[in-house]
Amino acid sequence: MIAKGKSKVHTANFYGFATGNENKNICHHIKDDVNSVVWYLHNYDKAALTDIIQAADLVIIISDLNEHSQVIEVELIIDIAQISNTPVLIYATNTIKLALQSSKQTNTATLLNYIHHNAIIVPLDRHALINSSEITPYFMQHSNAEDYSVLSMNLLITLKALVEPITQQALIGVDFADYQLALACKGYYQTSLYTAVDLTKANNLTADWQQSEIIIMSVFLNTNNALEVFSDTSELICNILKKSNAKLLIAPIIDEYITKEPLVSITYKQVNVVAEKCRVVK
């Protein structure tokens, strides 16, 4: 599924939530740089949450899924979202344990299994997605780079990559209906970031995303020759995936602050990970 040509962009309502004080602080820190998401970072009762979520097209949750209290909060939000059939995207701020060792944590494992069946989970990498000082002026137009942790920077990049193709008008439009098709496949996803040079090298390698069944790519472009560069980058991506049967969505993000070299964000469904993630060790 590849977006080509000029189409009318349909604005969507992206609402963000965070569980736990640390994650709320991270979201407070980045919210000015991700102004396409409306953030709800206070405590809400079920009635208030229901009113908020029913007006959303996509619910985004920032959470530590190793913390049982936060997992319970996430479950409540998903329960409400299912009533209005609203997709849920979760960014996990800590590595999810592959095996929960104690019987005390069995309830958490059960809830995680429920969550991965009903939401998309993207574990946030605590290593920098990309090391380049040239990209910071775009991603942090309202903040200083020194104020950002690696975790908050990775969250900022991955959020922009997914929401801005929908919320900002571009030469090549992507409708939220395209994203709904991609987001319909629940489970664990991962995000990688490539420069054009790195992507060319990937043509000769076998990366995890090349084996995935769902791939969402956002191409960050400078305003100069954006259509031509996007066309060349899309052709390169299609050549890399020419033997793949993946559902593929490619969208541009065009801004004068972006470096001349395109950056490609790849969010993809992880392969053979579901059964392992929520296993309970007896």
PDB file of C-alpha atoms in Angstrom:
ATOM      1  CA  MET A   1       0.000   0.000   0.000  1.00  0.00           C
ATOM      2  CA  ILE A   2       1.928   2.998  -1.283  1.00  0.00           C
ATOM      3  CA  ALA A   3       0.712   6.585  -1.244  1.00  0.00           C
ATOM      4  CA  LYS A   4       1.394   8.284  -4.562  1.00  0.00           C
ATOM      5  CA  GLY A   5       0.137  11.419  -6.194  1.00  0.00           C
ATOM      6  CA  LYS A   6      -1.585  14.391  -4.634  1.00  0.00           C
ATOM      7  CA  SER A   7      -4.602  13.778  -2.443  1.00  0.00           C
ATOM      8  CA  LYS A   8      -6.634  15.618   0.134  1.00  0.00           C
ATOM      9  CA  VAL A   9      -5.277  15.172   3.644  1.00  0.00           C
ATOM     10  CA  HIS A  10      -7.943  14.380   6.210  1.00  0.00           C
ATOM     11  CA  THR A  11      -7.071  15.865   9.599  1.00  0.00           C
ATOM     12  CA  ALA A  12      -7.224  13.402  12.488  1.00  0.00           C
ATOM     13  CA  ASN A  13      -7.441  13.959  16.237  1.00  0.00           C
ATOM     14  CA  PHE A  14      -4.419  12.436  17.980  1.00  0.00           C
ATOM     15  CA  TYR A  15      -4.752  12.415  21.786  1.00  0.00           C
ATOM     16  CA  GLY A  16      -1.842  11.570  24.080  1.00  0.00           C
ATOM     17  CA  PHE A  17      -1.802  10.116  27.591  1.00  0.00           C
ATOM     18  CA  ALA A  18       1.022   9.132  29.947  1.00  0.00           C
ATOM     19  CA  THR A  19       1.136   6.832  32.963  1.00  0.00           C
ATOM     20  CA  GLY A  20       3.517   7.437  35.854  1.00  0.00           C
ATOM     21  CA  ASN A  21       5.171  10.714  36.840  1.00  0.00           C
ATOM     22  CA  GLU A  22       8.377  10.107  34.868  1.00  0.00           C
ATOM     23  CA  ASN A  23       6.500   9.537  31.620  1.00  0.00           C
ATOM     24  CA  LYS A  24       4.249  12.542  32.248  1.00  0.00           C
ATOM     25  CA  ASN A  25       7.363  14.683  32.720  1.00  0.00           C
ATOM     26  CA  ILE A  26       8.799  13.398  29.414  1.00  0.00           C
ATOM     27  CA  CYS A  27       5.567  14.320  27.616  1.00  0.00           C
ATOM     28  CA  HIS A  28       5.426  17.761  29.236  1.00  0.00           C
ATOM     29  CA  HIS A  29       8.962  18.261  27.935  1.00  0.00           C
ATOM     30  CA  ILE A  30       8.288  17.333  24.311  1.00  0.00           C
ATOM     31  CA  LYS A  31       4.713  18.552  23.855  1.00  0.00           C
ATOM     32  CA  ASP A  32       5.682  21.910  22.288  1.00  0.00           C
ATOM     33  CA  ASP A  33       7.721  20.058  19.667  1.00  0.00           C
ATOM     34  CA  VAL A  34       4.908  17.569  18.978  1.00  0.00           C
ATOM     35  CA  ASN A  35       2.027  20.020  18.765  1.00  0.00           C
ATOM     36  CA  SER A  36       0.060  17.741  16.434  1.00  0.00           C
ATOM     37  CA  VAL A  37      -0.840  15.653  19.508  1.00  0.00           C
ATOM     38  CA  VAL A  38      -3.259  16.991  22.122  1.00  0.00           C
ATOM     39  CA  TRP A  39      -1.874  15.868  25.470  1.00  0.00           C
ATOM     40  CA  TYR A  40      -4.001  14.881  28.475  1.00  0.00           C
ATOM     41  CA  LEU A  41      -1.475  14.527  31.284  1.00  0.00           C
ATOM     42  CA  HIS A  42      -3.604  14.956  34.397  1.00  0.00           C
ATOM     43  CA  ASN A  43      -5.513  12.291  36.312  1.00  0.00           C
ATOM     44  CA  TYR A  44      -9.006  11.596  34.956  1.00  0.00           C
ATOM     45  CA  ASP A  45     -11.875   9.446  36.174  1.00  0.00           C
ATOM     46  CA  LYS A  46     -13.475   6.903  33.843  1.00  0.00           C
ATOM     47  CA  ALA A  47     -16.277   9.248  32.765  1.00  0.00           C
ATOM     48  CA  ALA A  48     -13.862  12.022  31.792  1.00  0.00           C
ATOM     49  CA  LEU A  49     -11.578   9.548  30.011  1.00  0.00           C
ATOM     50  CA  THR A  50     -14.539   8.190  28.052  1.00  0.00           C
ATOM     51  CA  ASP A  51     -15.518  11.668  26.847  1.00  0.00           C
ATOM     52  CA  ILE A  52     -11.932  12.400  25.740  1.00  0.00           C
ATOM     53  CA  ILE A  53     -11.257   9.081  24.021  1.00  0.00           C
ATOM     54  CA  GLN A  54     -14.567   9.004  22.127  1.00  0.00           C
ATOM     55  CA  ALA A  55     -13.486  12.204  20.332  1.00  0.00           C
ATOM     56  CA  ALA A  56     -10.095  10.750  19.308  1.00  0.00           C
ATOM     57  CA  ASP A  57      -9.084   9.145  16.020  1.00  0.00           C
ATOM     58  CA  LEU A  58      -5.921   7.705  17.585  1.00  0.00           C
ATOM     59  CA  VAL A  59      -4.996   7.298  21.256  1.00  0.00           C
ATOM     60  CA  ILE A  60      -1.270   7.464  22.078  1.00  0.00           C
ATOM     61  CA  ILE A  61      -0.055   6.207  25.469  1.00  0.00           C
ATOM     62  CA  ILE A  62       3.421   6.629  26.956  1.00  0.00           C
ATOM     63  CA  SER A  63       3.878   3.967  29.638  1.00  0.00           C
ATOM     64  CA  ASP A  64       6.265   1.665  31.483  1.00  0.00           C
ATOM     65  CA  LEU A  65       4.663  -1.725  30.885  1.00  0.00           C
ATOM     66  CA  ASN A  66       6.815  -3.353  33.562  1.00  0.00           C
ATOM     67  CA  GLU A  67       4.918  -1.419  36.249  1.00  0.00           C
ATOM     68  CA  HIS A  68       1.702  -3.208  37.210  1.00  0.00           C
ATOM     69  CA  SER A  69      -0.092   0.004  38.254  1.00  0.00           C
ATOM     70  CA  GLN A  70       0.679   1.582  34.875  1.00  0.00           C
ATOM     71  CA  VAL A  71      -0.423  -1.549  33.013  1.00  0.00           C
ATOM     72  CA  ILE A  72      -3.798  -1.317  34.793  1.00  0.00           C
ATOM     73  CA  GLU A  73      -4.166   2.309  33.632  1.00  0.00           C
ATOM     74  CA  VAL A  74      -3.339   1.265  30.073  1.00  0.00           C
ATOM     75  CA  GLU A  75      -5.917  -1.529  30.222  1.00  0.00           C
ATOM     76  CA  LEU A  76      -8.626   0.964  31.249  1.00  0.00           C
ATOM     77  CA  ILE A  77      -7.793   3.294  28.339  1.00  0.00           C
ATOM     78  CA  ILE A  78      -7.854   0.379  25.871  1.00  0.00           C
ATOM     79  CA  ASP A  79     -11.212  -0.829  27.263  1.00  0.00           C
ATOM     80  CA  ILE A  80     -12.717   2.612  26.654  1.00  0.00           C
ATOM     81  CA  ALA A  81     -11.106   2.936  23.224  1.00  0.00           C
ATOM     82  CA  GLN A  82     -12.601  -0.379  22.114  1.00  0.00           C
ATOM     83  CA  ILE A  83     -16.112   0.981  22.657  1.00  0.00           C
ATOM     84  CA  SER A  84     -15.570   3.572  19.911  1.00  0.00           C
ATOM     85  CA  ASN A  85     -13.201   1.308  17.926  1.00  0.00           C
ATOM     86  CA  THR A  86     -10.377   3.822  18.369  1.00  0.00           C
ATOM     87  CA  PRO A  87      -6.874   2.459  17.624  1.00  0.00           C
ATOM     88  CA  VAL A  88      -4.342   2.617  20.469  1.00  0.00           C
ATOM     89  CA  LEU A  89      -0.601   3.154  20.027  1.00  0.00           C
ATOM     90  CA  ILE A  90       1.602   2.549  23.095  1.00  0.00           C
ATOM     91  CA  TYR A  91       5.214   3.668  23.496  1.00  0.00           C
ATOM     92  CA  ALA A  92       6.878   1.495  26.148  1.00  0.00           C
ATOM     93  CA  THR A  93       9.565   3.458  27.994  1.00  0.00           C
ATOM     94  CA  ASN A  94      11.260   0.425  29.489  1.00  0.00           C
ATOM     95  CA  THR A  95      12.330  -2.894  28.009  1.00  0.00           C
ATOM     96  CA  ILE A  96       9.435  -5.315  28.421  1.00  0.00           C
ATOM     97  CA  LYS A  97      10.575  -8.372  30.325  1.00  0.00           C
ATOM     98  CA  LEU A  98      10.649 -11.484  28.169  1.00  0.00           C
ATOM     99  CA  ALA A  99       9.670 -13.696  31.087  1.00  0.00           C
ATOM    100  CA  LEU A 100       7.942 -12.697  34.316  1.00  0.00           C
ATOM    101  CA  GLN A 101       9.571 -14.878  36.912  1.00  0.00           C
ATOM    102  CA  SER A 102       7.321 -14.698  39.955  1.00  0.00           C
ATOM    103  CA  SER A 103       3.749 -15.913  40.342  1.00  0.00           C
ATOM    104  CA  LYS A 104       2.988 -12.509  41.881  1.00  0.00           C
ATOM    105  CA  GLN A 105       3.419 -11.029  38.410  1.00  0.00           C
ATOM    106  CA  THR A 106       1.094 -13.458  36.635  1.00  0.00           C
ATOM    107  CA  ASN A 107      -1.672 -10.824  36.520  1.00  0.00           C
ATOM    108  CA  THR A 108       0.708  -8.391  34.808  1.00  0.00           C
ATOM    109  CA  ALA A 109       1.582 -11.021  32.182  1.00  0.00           C
ATOM    110  CA  THR A 110      -2.121 -11.683  31.569  1.00  0.00           C
ATOM    111  CA  LEU A 111      -2.755  -7.965  31.105  1.00  0.00           C
ATOM    112  CA  LEU A 112       0.210  -7.637  28.723  1.00  0.00           C
ATOM    113  CA  ASN A 113      -1.211 -10.428  26.597  1.00  0.00           C
ATOM    114  CA  TYR A 114      -4.531  -8.553  26.516  1.00  0.00           C
ATOM    115  CA  ILE A 115      -2.770  -5.299  25.590  1.00  0.00           C
ATOM    116  CA  HIS A 116      -0.708  -6.734  22.734  1.00  0.00           C
ATOM    117  CA  HIS A 117      -3.867  -8.255  21.226  1.00  0.00           C
ATOM    118  CA  ASN A 118      -5.665  -4.902  21.300  1.00  0.00           C
ATOM    119  CA  ALA A 119      -3.005  -2.259  20.708  1.00  0.00           C
ATOM    120  CA  ILE A 120       0.223  -1.506  18.898  1.00  0.00           C
ATOM    121  CA  ILE A 121       3.224  -1.486  21.244  1.00  0.00           C
ATOM    122  CA  VAL A 122       6.449   0.278  20.252  1.00  0.00           C
ATOM    123  CA  PRO A 123       9.302  -0.269  22.754  1.00  0.00           C
ATOM    124  CA  LEU A 124      11.417   2.884  22.880  1.00  0.00           C
ATOM    125  CA  ASP A 125      15.135   2.315  22.384  1.00  0.00           C
ATOM    126  CA  ARG A 126      17.382   3.816  25.075  1.00  0.00           C
ATOM    127  CA  HIS A 127      20.192   4.128  22.534  1.00  0.00           C
ATOM    128  CA  ALA A 128      20.067   7.052  20.101  1.00  0.00           C
ATOM    129  CA  LEU A 129      18.127   6.246  16.939  1.00  0.00           C
ATOM    130  CA  ILE A 130      20.647   8.330  15.017  1.00  0.00           C
ATOM    131  CA  ASN A 131      23.774  10.286  15.978  1.00  0.00           C
ATOM    132  CA  SER A 132      23.826  13.538  14.054  1.00  0.00           C
ATOM    133  CA  SER A 133      23.842  17.114  15.318  1.00  0.00           C
ATOM    134  CA  GLU A 134      22.512  18.245  11.937  1.00  0.00           C
ATOM    135  CA  ILE A 135      19.035  16.842  12.535  1.00  0.00           C
ATOM    136  CA  THR A 136      18.352  18.545  15.879  1.00  0.00           C
ATOM    137  CA  PRO A 137      17.196  21.961  14.536  1.00  0.00           C
ATOM    138  CA  TYR A 138      14.147  20.316  12.975  1.00  0.00           C
ATOM    139  CA  PHE A 139      13.153  17.974  15.781  1.00  0.00           C
ATOM    140  CA  MET A 140      13.682  20.545  18.523  1.00  0.00           C
ATOM    141  CA  GLN A 141      12.492  23.888  17.195  1.00  0.00           C
ATOM    142  CA  HIS A 142      11.086  24.877  20.601  1.00  0.00           C
ATOM    143  CA  SER A 143      13.689  23.335  22.929  1.00  0.00           C
ATOM    144  CA  ASN A 144      17.410  23.025  23.494  1.00  0.00           C
ATOM    145  CA  ALA A 145      19.076  19.763  22.512  1.00  0.00           C
ATOM    146  CA  GLU A 146      20.912  19.723  25.852  1.00  0.00           C
ATOM    147  CA  ASP A 147      17.574  19.432  27.669  1.00  0.00           C
ATOM    148  CA  TYR A 148      16.677  16.190  25.915  1.00  0.00           C
ATOM    149  CA  SER A 149      17.450  12.701  27.164  1.00  0.00           C
ATOM    150  CA  VAL A 150      18.029   9.941  24.605  1.00  0.00           C
ATOM    151  CA  LEU A 151      14.634   8.473  25.542  1.00  0.00           C
ATOM    152  CA  SER A 152      12.718  11.728  25.058  1.00  0.00           C
ATOM    153  CA  MET A 153      14.545  12.404  21.778  1.00  0.00           C
ATOM    154  CA  ASN A 154      13.642   8.938  20.450  1.00  0.00           C
ATOM    155  CA  LEU A 155      10.016   9.461  21.505  1.00  0.00           C
ATOM    156  CA  LEU A 156       9.979  12.848  19.777  1.00  0.00           C
ATOM    157  CA  ILE A 157      11.317  11.417  16.496  1.00  0.00           C
ATOM    158  CA  THR A 158       9.008   8.399  16.420  1.00  0.00           C
ATOM    159  CA  LEU A 159       5.953  10.498  17.243  1.00  0.00           C
ATOM    160  CA  LYS A 160       6.711  13.070  14.555  1.00  0.00           C
ATOM    161  CA  ALA A 161       7.279  10.300  12.021  1.00  0.00           C
ATOM    162  CA  LEU A 162       3.811   8.853  12.617  1.00  0.00           C
ATOM    163  CA  VAL A 163       1.619  11.916  13.217  1.00  0.00           C
ATOM    164  CA  GLU A 164       2.979  14.631  10.939  1.00  0.00           C
ATOM    165  CA  PRO A 165       2.205  12.957   7.579  1.00  0.00           C
ATOM    166  CA  ILE A 166      -1.456  13.160   8.645  1.00  0.00           C
ATOM    167  CA  THR A 167      -1.581  16.503  10.434  1.00  0.00           C
ATOM    168  CA  GLN A 168       0.579  18.590   8.080  1.00  0.00           C
ATOM    169  CA  GLN A 169      -0.281  19.319   4.460  1.00  0.00           C
ATOM    170  CA  ALA A 170       2.312  18.036   1.992  1.00  0.00           C
ATOM    171  CA  LEU A 171       2.807  17.629  -1.732  1.00  0.00           C
ATOM    172  CA  ILE A 172       1.858  13.974  -1.367  1.00  0.00           C
ATOM    173  CA  GLY A 173      -1.026  13.494   1.026  1.00  0.00           C
ATOM    174  CA  VAL A 174      -1.753  10.461   3.180  1.00  0.00           C
ATOM    175  CA  ASP A 175      -5.224  10.048   4.588  1.00  0.00           C
ATOM    176  CA  PHE A 176      -5.795   8.677   8.078  1.00  0.00           C
ATOM    177  CA  ALA A 177      -7.730   5.819   6.469  1.00  0.00           C
ATOM    178  CA  ASP A 178      -4.368   4.590   5.101  1.00  0.00           C
ATOM    179  CA  TYR A 179      -2.971   4.567   8.618  1.00  0.00           C
ATOM    180  CA  GLN A 180      -6.027   2.765   9.983  1.00  0.00           C
ATOM    181  CA  LEU A 181      -5.287  -0.109   7.606  1.00  0.00           C
ATOM    182  CA  ALA A 182      -1.695  -0.278   8.840  1.00  0.00           C
ATOM    183  CA  LEU A 183      -2.651   0.088  12.507  1.00  0.00           C
ATOM    184  CA  ALA A 184      -5.270  -2.659  12.248  1.00  0.00           C
ATOM    185  CA  CYS A 185      -2.535  -5.278  12.757  1.00  0.00           C
ATOM    186  CA  LYS A 186      -1.922  -5.235  16.513  1.00  0.00           C
ATOM    187  CA  GLY A 187       1.196  -6.401  18.367  1.00  0.00           C
ATOM    188  CA  TYR A 188       4.811  -5.365  18.870  1.00  0.00           C
ATOM    189  CA  TYR A 189       6.434  -2.903  16.478  1.00  0.00           C
ATOM    190  CA  GLN A 190       9.879  -1.314  16.278  1.00  0.00           C
ATOM    191  CA  THR A 191      11.214   1.954  14.832  1.00  0.00           C
ATOM    192  CA  SER A 192      14.528   2.467  13.024  1.00  0.00           C
ATOM    193  CA  LEU A 193      15.925   5.682  11.536  1.00  0.00           C
ATOM    194  CA  TYR A 194      18.129   5.827   8.454  1.00  0.00           C
ATOM    195  CA  THR A 195      19.924   8.493   6.484  1.00  0.00           C
ATOM    196  CA  ALA A 196      19.797   8.102   2.716  1.00  0.00           C
ATOM    197  CA  VAL A 197      23.357   6.747   2.760  1.00  0.00           C
ATOM    198  CA  ASP A 198      22.504   4.174   5.443  1.00  0.00           C
ATOM    199  CA  LEU A 199      19.403   3.138   3.517  1.00  0.00           C
ATOM    200  CA  THR A 200      21.484   2.555   0.400  1.00  0.00           C
ATOM    201  CA  LYS A 201      23.776   0.308   2.441  1.00  0.00           C
ATOM    202  CA  ALA A 202      20.704  -1.531   3.767  1.00  0.00           C
ATOM    203  CA  ASN A 203      19.962  -2.548   0.200  1.00  0.00           C
ATOM    204  CA  ASN A 204      22.784  -5.068   0.539  1.00  0.00           C
ATOM    205  CA  LEU A 205      21.835  -6.238   4.043  1.00  0.00           C
ATOM    206  CA  THR A 206      18.962  -8.160   5.598  1.00  0.00           C
ATOM    207  CA  ALA A 207      17.413  -5.966   8.271  1.00  0.00           C
ATOM    208  CA  ASP A 208      14.513  -7.042  10.492  1.00  0.00           C
ATOM    209  CA  TRP A 209      12.112  -4.599   8.850  1.00  0.00           C
ATOM    210  CA  GLN A 210      12.680  -6.196   5.454  1.00  0.00           C
ATOM    211  CA  GLN A 211      11.010  -9.370   6.781  1.00  0.00           C
ATOM    212  CA  SER A 212       8.002  -7.591   8.284  1.00  0.00           C
ATOM    213  CA  GLU A 213       4.390  -7.850   7.098  1.00  0.00           C
ATOM    214  CA  ILE A 214       3.536  -4.226   7.992  1.00  0.00           C
ATOM    215  CA  ILE A 215       5.928  -1.326   7.260  1.00  0.00           C
ATOM    216  CA  ILE A 216       5.196   2.382   7.794  1.00  0.00           C
ATOM    217  CA  MET A 217       7.863   4.707   6.379  1.00  0.00           C
ATOM    218  CA  SER A 218       8.067   8.466   6.847  1.00  0.00           C
ATOM    219  CA  VAL A 219      10.589  10.418   4.774  1.00  0.00           C
ATOM    220  CA  PHE A 220      11.774  13.697   6.341  1.00  0.00           C
ATOM    221  CA  LEU A 221      12.547  16.098   3.482  1.00  0.00           C
ATOM    222  CA  ASN A 222      13.852  19.606   2.969  1.00  0.00           C
ATOM    223  CA  THR A 223      11.649  21.912   0.887  1.00  0.00           C
ATOM    224  CA  ASN A 224      14.233  22.006  -1.931  1.00  0.00           C
ATOM    225  CA  ASN A 225      13.307  19.517  -4.700  1.00  0.00           C
ATOM    226  CA  ALA A 226      11.129  17.635  -2.208  1.00  0.00           C
ATOM    227  CA  LEU A 227       9.012  15.821  -4.782  1.00  0.00           C
ATOM    228  CA  GLU A 228      12.035  14.626  -6.747  1.00  0.00           C
ATOM    229  CA  VAL A 229      13.914  13.493  -3.634  1.00  0.00           C
ATOM    230  CA  PHE A 230      10.812  11.730  -2.292  1.00  0.00           C
ATOM    231  CA  SER A 231      10.366   9.929  -5.606  1.00  0.00           C
ATOM    232  CA  ASP A 232      14.011   8.771  -5.613  1.00  0.00           C
ATOM    233  CA  THR A 233      13.844   7.664  -1.975  1.00  0.00           C
ATOM    234  CA  SER A 234      10.563   5.806  -2.539  1.00  0.00           C
ATOM    235  CA  GLU A 235      12.048   4.016  -5.545  1.00  0.00           C
ATOM    236  CA  LEU A 236      15.044   2.941  -3.458  1.00  0.00           C
ATOM    237  CA  ILE A 237      12.755   1.610  -0.724  1.00  0.00           C
ATOM    238  CA  CYS A 238      10.621  -0.292  -3.226  1.00  0.00           C
ATOM    239  CA  ASN A 239      13.742  -1.837  -4.761  1.00  0.00           C
ATOM    240  CA  ILE A 240      14.895  -2.997  -1.324  1.00  0.00           C
ATOM    241  CA  LEU A 241      11.467  -4.564  -0.724  1.00  0.00           C
ATOM    242  CA  LYS A 242      10.880  -5.899  -4.239  1.00  0.00           C
ATOM    243  CA  LYS A 243      10.694  -9.499  -2.961  1.00  0.00           C
ATOM    244  CA  SER A 244       8.524  -8.598   0.020  1.00  0.00           C
ATOM    245  CA  ASN A 245       4.770  -9.092   0.373  1.00  0.00           C
ATOM    246  CA  ALA A 246       4.543  -6.457   3.112  1.00  0.00           C
ATOM    247  CA  LYS A 247       1.814  -3.862   3.370  1.00  0.00           C
ATOM    248  CA  LEU A 248       3.808  -0.686   2.827  1.00  0.00           C
ATOM    249  CA  LEU A 249       2.852   2.911   3.573  1.00  0.00           C
ATOM    250  CA  ILE A 250       5.277   5.673   2.512  1.00  0.00           C
ATOM    251  CA  ALA A 251       4.629   9.298   3.461  1.00  0.00           C
ATOM    252  CA  PRO A 252       6.648  12.537   3.252  1.00  0.00           C
ATOM    253  CA  ILE A 253       7.250  15.144   5.956  1.00  0.00           C
ATOM    254  CA  ILE A 254       8.484  18.367   4.344  1.00  0.00           C
ATOM    255  CA  ASP A 255      10.000  21.238   6.333  1.00  0.00           C
ATOM    256  CA  GLU A 256      12.598  23.935   5.740  1.00  0.00           C
ATOM    257  CA  TYR A 257      14.411  22.993   8.963  1.00  0.00           C
ATOM    258  CA  ILE A 258      15.140  19.450   7.809  1.00  0.00           C
ATOM    259  CA  THR A 259      18.657  18.765   6.554  1.00  0.00           C
ATOM    260  CA  LYS A 260      19.190  18.461   2.805  1.00  0.00           C
ATOM    261  CA  GLU A 261      19.780  14.725   3.165  1.00  0.00           C
ATOM    262  CA  PRO A 262      16.486  12.852   3.658  1.00  0.00           C
ATOM    263  CA  LEU A 263      15.916  10.881   6.834  1.00  0.00           C
ATOM    264  CA  VAL A 264      13.739   7.783   6.729  1.00  0.00           C
ATOM    265  CA  SER A 265      11.832   6.552   9.785  1.00  0.00           C
ATOM    266  CA  ILE A 266      10.730   2.915   9.519  1.00  0.00           C
ATOM    267  CA  THR A 267       8.111   1.570  11.919  1.00  0.00           C
ATOM    268  CA  TYR A 268       7.467  -2.104  11.351  1.00  0.00           C
ATOM    269  CA  LYS A 269       5.722  -5.069  12.943  1.00  0.00           C
ATOM    270  CA  GLN A 270       8.220  -7.296  14.680  1.00  0.00           C
ATOM    271  CA  VAL A 271       8.456 -10.903  13.540  1.00  0.00           C
ATOM    272  CA  ASN A 272       8.045 -13.920  15.874  1.00  0.00           C
ATOM    273  CA  VAL A 273       7.974 -11.875  19.065  1.00  0.00           C
ATOM    274  CA  VAL A 274       4.434 -12.119  20.465  1.00  0.00           C
ATOM    275  CA  ALA A 275       4.600 -15.541  22.070  1.00  0.00           C
ATOM    276  CA  GLU A 276       7.869 -14.762  23.779  1.00  0.00           C
ATOM    277  CA  LYS A 277       7.069 -11.329  25.202  1.00  0.00           C
ATOM    278  CA  CYS A 278       4.357 -12.259  27.670  1.00  0.00           C
ATOM    279  CA  ARG A 279       5.454 -15.744  28.681  1.00  0.00           C
ATOM    280  CA  VAL A 280       5.044 -16.668  32.351  1.00  0.00           C
ATOM    281  CA  VAL A 281       7.759 -18.904  33.785  1.00  0.00           C
ATOM    282  CA  LYS A 282       6.303 -21.497  36.142  1.00  0.00           C
TER     283      LYS A 282
END
